[in-house]
Amino acid sequence: MAIEGVDIVKAASLIGAGLAMGLGAIGPGVGEGMAAAKACEAIGKNPREAGLLTRTMLVGQAVSESTGIYSLVIALLLLFVV
Amino acid sequence: MDFDVETWVKLAAYTGGGIAMGFGAIGAAIGEGYTAAQANLALSTNVKNSGSIVKNMLVGQAVAESASIFALVVAILLLFIDVPVPSLLKAASLLAAGISMGFGAIGAGIGSGIPGGDACLGIARKPEMAGRFTTTMLIGSAVCQTPAIFAMVVALILMFMNFGQGSLHLNWAAHLGAGICMGFGAIGSGIGSGFPGGKACLGMAEQPEASPRLMTTMLIGSAVCQTPAIFAMVVALILMFMKFGNAPLHPTWAALFGAGISTGLAAIGSGVGGGMAAGASCEGIARNPETVGKVTTIMLVGQAVSQTPAIFGLLVSFILIFKTFPESYTLSAAMALLGAGICMGFGGIGPGIGTGMTAESAVRWVARNVEHAGDLMRTMLVGQAVSQSTAIYAMVISLVLIFVV
């Protein structure tokens, strides 16, 4: 199979997109799970504050999500823009 | 460099043998180390019963050893295998067999050390129940060996099955994909199913009268943990026995590789995560046996959610295996499909573990605070849904790589 310069660049951007989103998803997945785990623990200890705790969990998770969204953005840029 | 076929077969067999034993030794050594560590801890609290603790430690270590013995057997077979008619396909199969067995033994080795160690702690606390602890340990560790046995079965099929001579076409990629899929797919389930076994032993020491319930929960929980390994086995079997007819070589080879990577890697997270939830439910039932119904329900719901990334991985694998791709000799067409598999595979690891952690904590606190089970379940599901989002991003990018680019 003949490989040309344009083709190899395109191939690199596609596999790069896969790597960016694949590896980038590990951290937020674990981190948000940790936040949710501690929120459950806190609600177990102090159920009256369930609303506040859930809100805090969601804010924390949203921040933790940001790196996942960066990965998504980079993956989409690699797929459709560059 | 032009090698004859026989050289390729030898090259693959020896490399495969090295991979099988090298990686296969990791898990059992860690698991046995954990058992010995816990046994020492147990001895420090109860020197009088050192005999039964050490005996239990040795029995537990022997079970944990079996995963690496499987790897040893496969490695020796690969070193001395006699291939009557060497072919390049056989070379690929032998390398794949080594990958399957080597990585497949890691999880089972680590996982089956956990019940062994915790049974030693149990004996130190309740020496009169030594027999029951050893039985529970053996059952728990035996379940942990299942993924390693799957990996061995796949390795033996790859080594000794006659897949027809010479028809290299796509089967080499399919066989390598099958080896990767089964090898990595066994890691998570092996580690995960060790947690409930360990917590069940600790729980029996705390609440001996709840033993039958703990045993049941341990078995249910670790059975659910096996699901990702079973997915990996299904994909491996499909890849090994599928007929590819006249599907174009390019880019289908990359799709088959990608299919193996997708399910294999995505299964790691779900296996570990499901085990965490199951472990917490054994702990919870021991703490408060009346909560068994609610605890088991939340464990199963939590485990089901943490299986989702493995299911996404399976879905992407099936698309990659069964979709026909138009012939294309460009590198980018192949890399898009390989990239789709890598993306979904790695992308499933984190959310699988994260949702498992959430479920673990929710189950633990339902046992302590059962009247707020509803609140906890709700928070668990919301938290898991957010943690799941990155797996969904990964699936979206995979599907874009398969269908759009």
XYZ file of C-alpha atoms in Angstrom:
487
model
C 0.000 0.000 0.000
C 1.338 3.320 -1.058
C 1.535 5.876 1.691
C 1.546 9.532 0.784
C 2.312 12.519 2.972
C -1.290 13.738 3.102
C -2.503 10.284 3.973
C -0.071 9.756 6.821
C -0.973 13.128 8.342
C -4.661 12.281 8.115
C -3.992 8.857 9.653
C -2.066 10.443 12.521
C -4.847 12.914 13.218
C -7.447 10.128 13.317
C -5.502 7.872 15.655
C -4.597 10.956 17.676
C -8.295 11.734 18.064
C -8.906 8.221 19.343
C -6.004 8.430 21.798
C -6.985 11.910 23.007
C -10.540 10.966 23.839
C -9.744 7.426 25.002
C -6.966 8.301 27.441
C -8.592 11.605 28.337
C -11.708 9.801 29.526
C -9.899 7.795 32.211
C -9.184 10.601 34.649
C -12.598 12.294 34.748
C -14.297 8.907 34.966
C -12.365 7.930 38.080
C -12.351 11.430 39.566
C -16.084 11.997 39.228
C -16.715 8.557 40.643
C -14.612 9.500 43.672
C -16.580 12.717 44.147
C -19.858 10.832 43.919
C -18.592 8.166 46.330
C -17.740 10.775 48.939
C -21.076 12.520 48.379
C -22.860 9.252 49.139
C -20.749 8.853 52.258
C -21.548 12.392 53.373
C -25.276 11.918 52.777
C -25.094 8.683 54.735
C -23.587 10.593 57.665
C -25.740 13.666 57.409
C -28.877 13.005 55.366
C -30.473 16.368 56.199
C -27.958 18.163 54.007
C -28.632 15.893 51.011
C -29.554 18.843 48.766
C -26.416 20.841 49.537
C -24.225 17.761 49.206
C -25.683 16.764 45.865
C -25.231 20.320 44.598
C -21.612 20.392 45.730
C -21.011 16.994 44.159
C -22.362 18.186 40.849
C -20.258 21.369 40.892
C -17.147 19.359 41.745
C -17.888 16.833 39.064
C -18.468 19.566 36.512
C -14.973 20.905 37.209
C -13.521 17.404 37.019
C -15.399 16.916 33.765
C -13.560 19.841 32.181
C -10.508 17.782 31.202
C -12.823 15.261 29.571
C -14.380 18.079 27.589
C -10.924 19.366 26.614
C -10.205 15.866 25.272
C -13.479 15.876 23.397
C -12.728 19.285 21.882
C -9.234 18.236 20.830
C -10.576 14.993 19.377
C -13.211 16.868 17.382
C -10.593 19.397 16.203
C -8.355 16.540 15.095
C -11.248 14.878 13.301
C -12.822 17.812 11.515
C -10.587 20.874 11.550
C -6.896 20.084 11.146
C 15.091 -9.133 5.507
C 13.290 -12.114 4.081
C 12.528 -14.873 6.547
C 10.977 -18.182 5.660
C 7.663 -19.124 7.222
C 9.222 -21.496 9.735
C 11.316 -18.665 11.165
C 8.214 -16.505 11.579
C 6.409 -19.282 13.437
C 9.363 -19.780 15.800
C 9.705 -16.040 16.300
C 6.027 -15.727 17.201
C 6.018 -18.784 19.461
C 9.033 -17.661 21.481
C 7.826 -14.075 21.776
C 4.412 -15.350 22.791
C 5.966 -17.639 25.378
C 7.900 -14.743 26.874
C 4.812 -12.536 27.022
C 2.738 -15.331 28.563
C 5.118 -16.010 31.416
C 6.424 -12.481 31.951
C 3.063 -10.774 32.282
C 1.467 -13.898 33.710
C 3.780 -13.739 36.713
C 2.721 -10.230 37.777
C -0.693 -10.923 39.212
C -0.044 -14.070 41.219
C 3.003 -12.536 42.868
C 1.055 -9.442 43.962
C -1.875 -11.517 45.169
C 0.290 -13.890 47.173
C 2.169 -10.967 48.633
C -1.123 -9.520 49.843
C -2.055 -12.863 51.385
C 1.259 -13.071 53.199
C 0.992 -9.465 54.367
C -2.454 -10.052 55.857
C -1.269 -13.318 57.393
C 1.491 -11.454 59.199
C -1.005 -8.906 60.411
C -3.205 -11.754 61.615
C -0.294 -13.447 63.415
C 0.561 -10.247 65.218
C -2.891 -10.231 66.827
C -3.181 -13.958 67.515
C 0.079 -15.854 67.940
C -1.578 -18.868 69.586
C -3.270 -19.942 66.366
C -0.241 -19.437 64.172
C -0.527 -23.012 62.859
C -3.956 -22.639 61.296
C -3.209 -19.104 60.038
C -0.049 -20.192 58.249
C -1.797 -23.251 56.853
C -4.602 -21.078 55.512
C -2.069 -18.639 54.046
C -0.327 -21.428 52.168
C -3.588 -22.865 50.816
C -4.672 -19.376 49.711
C -1.360 -18.703 48.034
C -1.522 -22.029 46.238
C -4.879 -21.048 44.711
C -3.533 -17.624 43.711
C -0.547 -19.357 42.161
C -2.739 -21.289 39.745
C -3.125 -18.323 37.366
C 0.619 -18.121 36.897
C 0.851 -21.910 36.571
C -1.588 -21.665 33.668
C 0.753 -19.068 32.182
C 3.754 -21.323 32.782
C 2.046 -24.251 31.057
C 1.104 -22.128 28.050
C 4.621 -20.659 27.882
C 6.226 -24.123 27.938
C 3.798 -25.367 25.311
C 4.681 -22.380 23.133
C 8.401 -23.050 23.495
C 8.144 -26.680 22.461
C 5.089 -26.646 20.229
C 5.377 -28.761 17.126
C 3.761 -27.076 14.143
C 3.300 -29.703 11.430
C 2.609 -27.273 8.591
C 4.003 -23.831 9.418
C 2.014 -20.895 8.113
C 1.955 -17.195 8.800
C -1.542 -17.578 10.238
C -0.172 -20.042 12.793
C 2.524 -17.529 13.704
C -0.130 -14.899 14.416
C -2.178 -17.399 16.433
C 0.785 -18.387 18.612
C 1.651 -14.781 19.405
C -2.018 -14.120 20.198
C -2.113 -17.160 22.496
C 0.794 -15.748 24.476
C -0.869 -12.331 24.770
C -4.165 -13.864 25.869
C -2.633 -16.011 28.596
C -0.059 -13.492 29.813
C -2.399 -10.564 30.366
C -5.292 -12.848 31.251
C -3.451 -14.157 34.308
C -2.810 -10.737 35.882
C -6.284 -10.081 37.264
C -6.953 -13.584 38.544
C -3.646 -13.619 40.404
C -4.250 -10.298 42.148
C -7.908 -11.002 42.863
C -7.512 -14.445 44.348
C -4.925 -13.212 46.828
C -7.504 -10.969 48.512
C -9.827 -13.651 49.963
C -6.733 -15.570 51.103
C -5.380 -12.664 53.109
C -8.707 -11.691 54.604
C -9.453 -15.280 55.597
C -6.216 -15.210 57.651
C -7.463 -12.093 59.448
C -10.765 -13.854 60.077
C -9.036 -16.883 61.611
C -7.067 -14.621 63.925
C -10.324 -13.132 65.160
C -12.422 -16.322 65.367
C -10.015 -19.305 65.420
C -12.835 -21.801 66.043
C -14.285 -21.004 62.598
C -11.075 -21.737 60.680
C -12.755 -24.371 58.510
C -15.480 -22.021 57.370
C -12.979 -19.286 56.505
C -10.890 -21.666 54.445
C -13.987 -22.894 52.577
C -15.157 -19.330 51.848
C -11.649 -18.377 50.759
C -11.449 -21.345 48.404
C -14.819 -20.587 46.816
C -14.008 -16.882 46.495
C -10.567 -17.480 44.995
C -11.873 -20.155 42.665
C -14.344 -17.639 41.197
C -11.423 -15.224 40.665
C -9.674 -17.854 38.564
C -12.520 -17.946 36.025
C -11.139 -15.144 33.808
C -7.712 -16.802 33.754
C -9.366 -20.056 32.720
C -11.213 -18.229 29.918
C -7.858 -16.808 28.806
C -6.276 -20.251 28.899
C -9.108 -21.746 26.859
C -8.697 -19.039 24.217
C -4.918 -19.545 24.228
C -5.240 -23.312 23.805
C -7.767 -22.917 20.970
C -5.375 -20.518 19.239
C -2.458 -22.902 19.694
C -3.960 -26.257 18.820
C -6.975 -25.624 16.623
C -6.416 -26.229 12.961
C -7.655 -23.052 11.301
C -6.846 -24.289 7.806
C -3.540 -23.781 6.137
C -2.485 -20.834 4.165
C -5.732 -18.821 4.193
C -4.012 -15.871 5.783
C -6.355 -13.199 4.422
C -7.925 -11.508 7.452
C -7.655 -14.249 10.014
C -4.252 -13.181 11.297
C -5.676 -9.820 12.392
C -8.726 -11.518 13.872
C -6.582 -13.925 15.891
C -4.366 -11.176 17.254
C -7.486 -9.163 18.075
C -8.947 -12.166 19.888
C -5.784 -12.597 21.958
C -5.692 -8.924 22.956
C -9.400 -8.922 23.731
C -9.342 -11.965 25.998
C -6.052 -11.071 27.661
C -6.990 -7.534 28.687
C -10.639 -8.394 29.184
C -9.744 -10.846 31.939
C -7.844 -8.326 34.082
C -10.754 -6.366 35.538
C -13.006 -9.310 36.323
C -10.184 -11.151 38.031
C -9.301 -8.250 40.323
C -12.906 -7.262 40.935
C -14.190 -10.656 41.988
C -11.534 -10.792 44.694
C -13.115 -7.915 46.669
C -16.393 -9.675 47.606
C -14.470 -12.815 48.620
C -12.257 -10.846 50.974
C -15.067 -8.805 52.500
C -17.174 -11.950 52.952
C -14.376 -13.523 55.049
C -14.037 -10.377 57.161
C -17.811 -10.194 57.498
C -18.099 -13.771 58.749
C -15.618 -12.971 61.484
C -17.860 -10.099 62.565
C -21.266 -11.784 62.209
C -20.856 -15.572 62.092
C -24.627 -16.092 62.014
C -24.895 -14.106 58.771
C -22.496 -16.492 56.997
C -24.995 -18.070 54.563
C -26.218 -14.631 53.455
C -22.668 -13.410 53.023
C -21.808 -16.436 50.929
C -24.853 -15.870 48.698
C -24.070 -12.161 48.259
C -20.430 -12.931 47.551
C -21.413 -15.388 44.826
C -23.985 -13.065 43.236
C -21.593 -10.116 43.344
C -18.642 -11.966 41.909
C -20.810 -13.582 39.244
C -21.815 -10.106 38.023
C -18.104 -9.176 38.004
C -17.490 -11.941 35.494
C -19.732 -10.304 32.881
C -16.983 -8.171 31.287
C -14.716 -11.223 30.987
C -17.572 -13.110 29.357
C -18.066 -10.240 26.888
C -14.356 -10.454 26.064
C -14.605 -14.212 25.606
C -17.605 -13.819 23.271
C -15.759 -11.273 21.117
C -12.631 -13.476 21.099
C -14.619 -16.525 19.987
C -16.389 -14.554 17.252
C -13.049 -13.213 16.026
C -11.466 -16.664 16.013
C -14.233 -18.532 14.234
C -15.709 -15.944 11.915
C -15.444 -16.484 8.181
C -14.481 -13.302 6.423
C -15.356 -14.388 2.880
C -14.154 -11.715 0.543
C -14.149 -8.716 2.845
C -11.360 -6.394 1.643
C -8.084 -6.791 3.524
C -7.640 -3.031 3.818
C -8.996 -1.557 6.039
C -10.799 -4.551 7.624
C -7.650 -5.758 9.406
C -7.615 -2.550 11.435
C -11.308 -2.985 12.283
C -10.627 -6.464 13.690
C -7.709 -5.235 15.798
C -9.841 -2.343 16.991
C -12.691 -4.696 17.890
C -10.363 -6.685 20.150
C -8.924 -3.595 21.833
C -12.335 -2.002 22.382
C -13.957 -4.782 24.400
C -10.711 -5.936 25.998
C -9.740 -2.600 27.524
C -13.265 -1.393 28.298
C -13.817 -4.585 30.309
C -11.048 -3.661 32.772
C -12.899 -0.781 34.381
C -16.264 -2.519 34.567
C -14.774 -5.614 36.129
C -12.965 -3.701 38.873
C -15.930 -1.375 39.457
C -18.448 -4.195 39.777
C -16.179 -5.866 42.310
C -15.962 -2.757 44.488
C -19.749 -2.602 44.760
C -19.957 -6.311 45.570
C -17.273 -6.019 48.251
C -19.110 -3.160 49.951
C -22.336 -5.124 50.018
C -20.641 -8.042 51.829
C -19.215 -5.546 54.304
C -22.619 -3.915 54.752
C -24.515 -7.144 55.344
C -22.004 -8.126 58.002
C -22.478 -4.782 59.718
C -26.239 -4.872 59.620
C -27.734 -8.186 58.420
C -31.325 -6.847 58.381
C -30.516 -4.555 55.474
C -29.716 -7.449 53.145
C -32.614 -6.734 50.745
C -31.882 -3.042 50.214
C -28.126 -3.576 50.119
C -28.400 -6.295 47.490
C -30.751 -4.189 45.362
C -28.460 -1.155 45.402
C -25.429 -3.361 44.750
C -27.085 -4.816 41.658
C -28.231 -1.407 40.371
C -24.753 0.048 40.965
C -23.058 -2.913 39.301
C -25.395 -2.692 36.325
C -24.452 0.954 35.799
C -20.769 0.168 36.118
C -21.143 -2.539 33.434
C -22.214 0.128 30.919
C -18.693 0.986 29.644
C -18.079 -2.701 28.903
C -21.363 -2.802 27.017
C -20.325 0.286 25.023
C -17.043 -1.502 24.256
C -18.936 -4.593 23.124
C -21.185 -2.470 20.914
C -18.238 -0.773 19.197
C -16.582 -4.191 18.741
C -19.666 -5.648 17.121
C -19.947 -2.701 14.738
C -16.264 -3.061 13.832
C -16.589 -6.822 13.293
C -19.857 -7.017 11.398
C -19.857 -3.844 9.306
C -18.370 -4.233 5.830
C -15.952 -1.461 5.043
C -15.302 -0.408 1.444
C -11.846 -1.311 0.181
C -9.348 1.475 0.712
C -5.591 1.365 0.544
C -5.068 4.589 2.471
C -3.469 4.456 5.879
C -6.052 6.890 7.241
C -8.978 4.545 6.554
C -7.272 1.847 8.617
C -6.224 4.188 11.421
C -9.772 5.551 11.778
C -11.023 2.057 12.648
C -8.081 1.211 14.893
C -8.480 4.604 16.568
C -12.177 3.886 17.184
C -11.271 0.720 19.069
C -8.513 2.396 21.084
C -10.776 5.324 21.934
C -13.646 3.223 23.263
C -11.294 0.763 24.972
C -9.329 3.276 27.025
C -12.355 5.514 27.406
C -14.258 2.767 29.202
C -11.660 2.148 31.924
C -12.101 5.298 33.996
C -15.906 5.485 34.064
C -16.089 1.768 34.901
C -13.893 2.225 37.961
C -15.497 5.560 38.906
C -19.067 4.277 38.820
C -17.903 1.274 40.823
C -16.420 3.544 43.514
C -19.694 5.436 43.718
C -21.683 2.236 44.032
C -19.274 0.953 46.714
C -19.771 4.007 48.858
C -23.542 4.111 48.348
C -23.908 0.429 49.288
C -21.723 0.873 52.353
C -23.784 3.770 53.640
C -27.141 2.168 52.910
C -26.112 -0.587 55.295
C -25.323 1.974 57.989
C -28.199 4.327 57.368
C -30.926 2.254 55.790
C -33.759 4.744 56.273
C -32.077 7.062 53.766
C -31.645 4.378 51.111
C -33.749 6.416 48.673
C -31.567 9.533 48.965
C -28.421 7.471 48.606
C -29.703 5.599 45.579
C -30.675 8.866 43.912
C -27.316 10.494 44.594
C -25.502 7.358 43.456
C -27.356 7.307 40.148
C -26.824 11.038 39.516
C -23.124 10.738 40.356
C -22.714 7.647 38.217
C -24.461 9.303 35.304
C -21.997 12.204 35.410
C -19.039 9.834 35.747
C -20.414 7.886 32.792
C -20.347 10.957 30.542
C -16.738 10.539 29.460
C -17.461 6.969 28.323
C -20.278 8.401 26.239
C -17.909 11.005 24.734
C -15.513 8.168 23.896
C -18.304 6.222 22.246
C -19.382 9.257 20.235
C -15.818 9.820 18.980
C -15.546 6.095 18.157
C -18.766 6.160 16.178
C -17.664 9.323 14.356
C -14.377 7.586 13.504
C -16.266 4.566 12.173
C -19.153 6.178 10.318
C -18.281 9.778 9.517
C -14.591 10.197 8.795
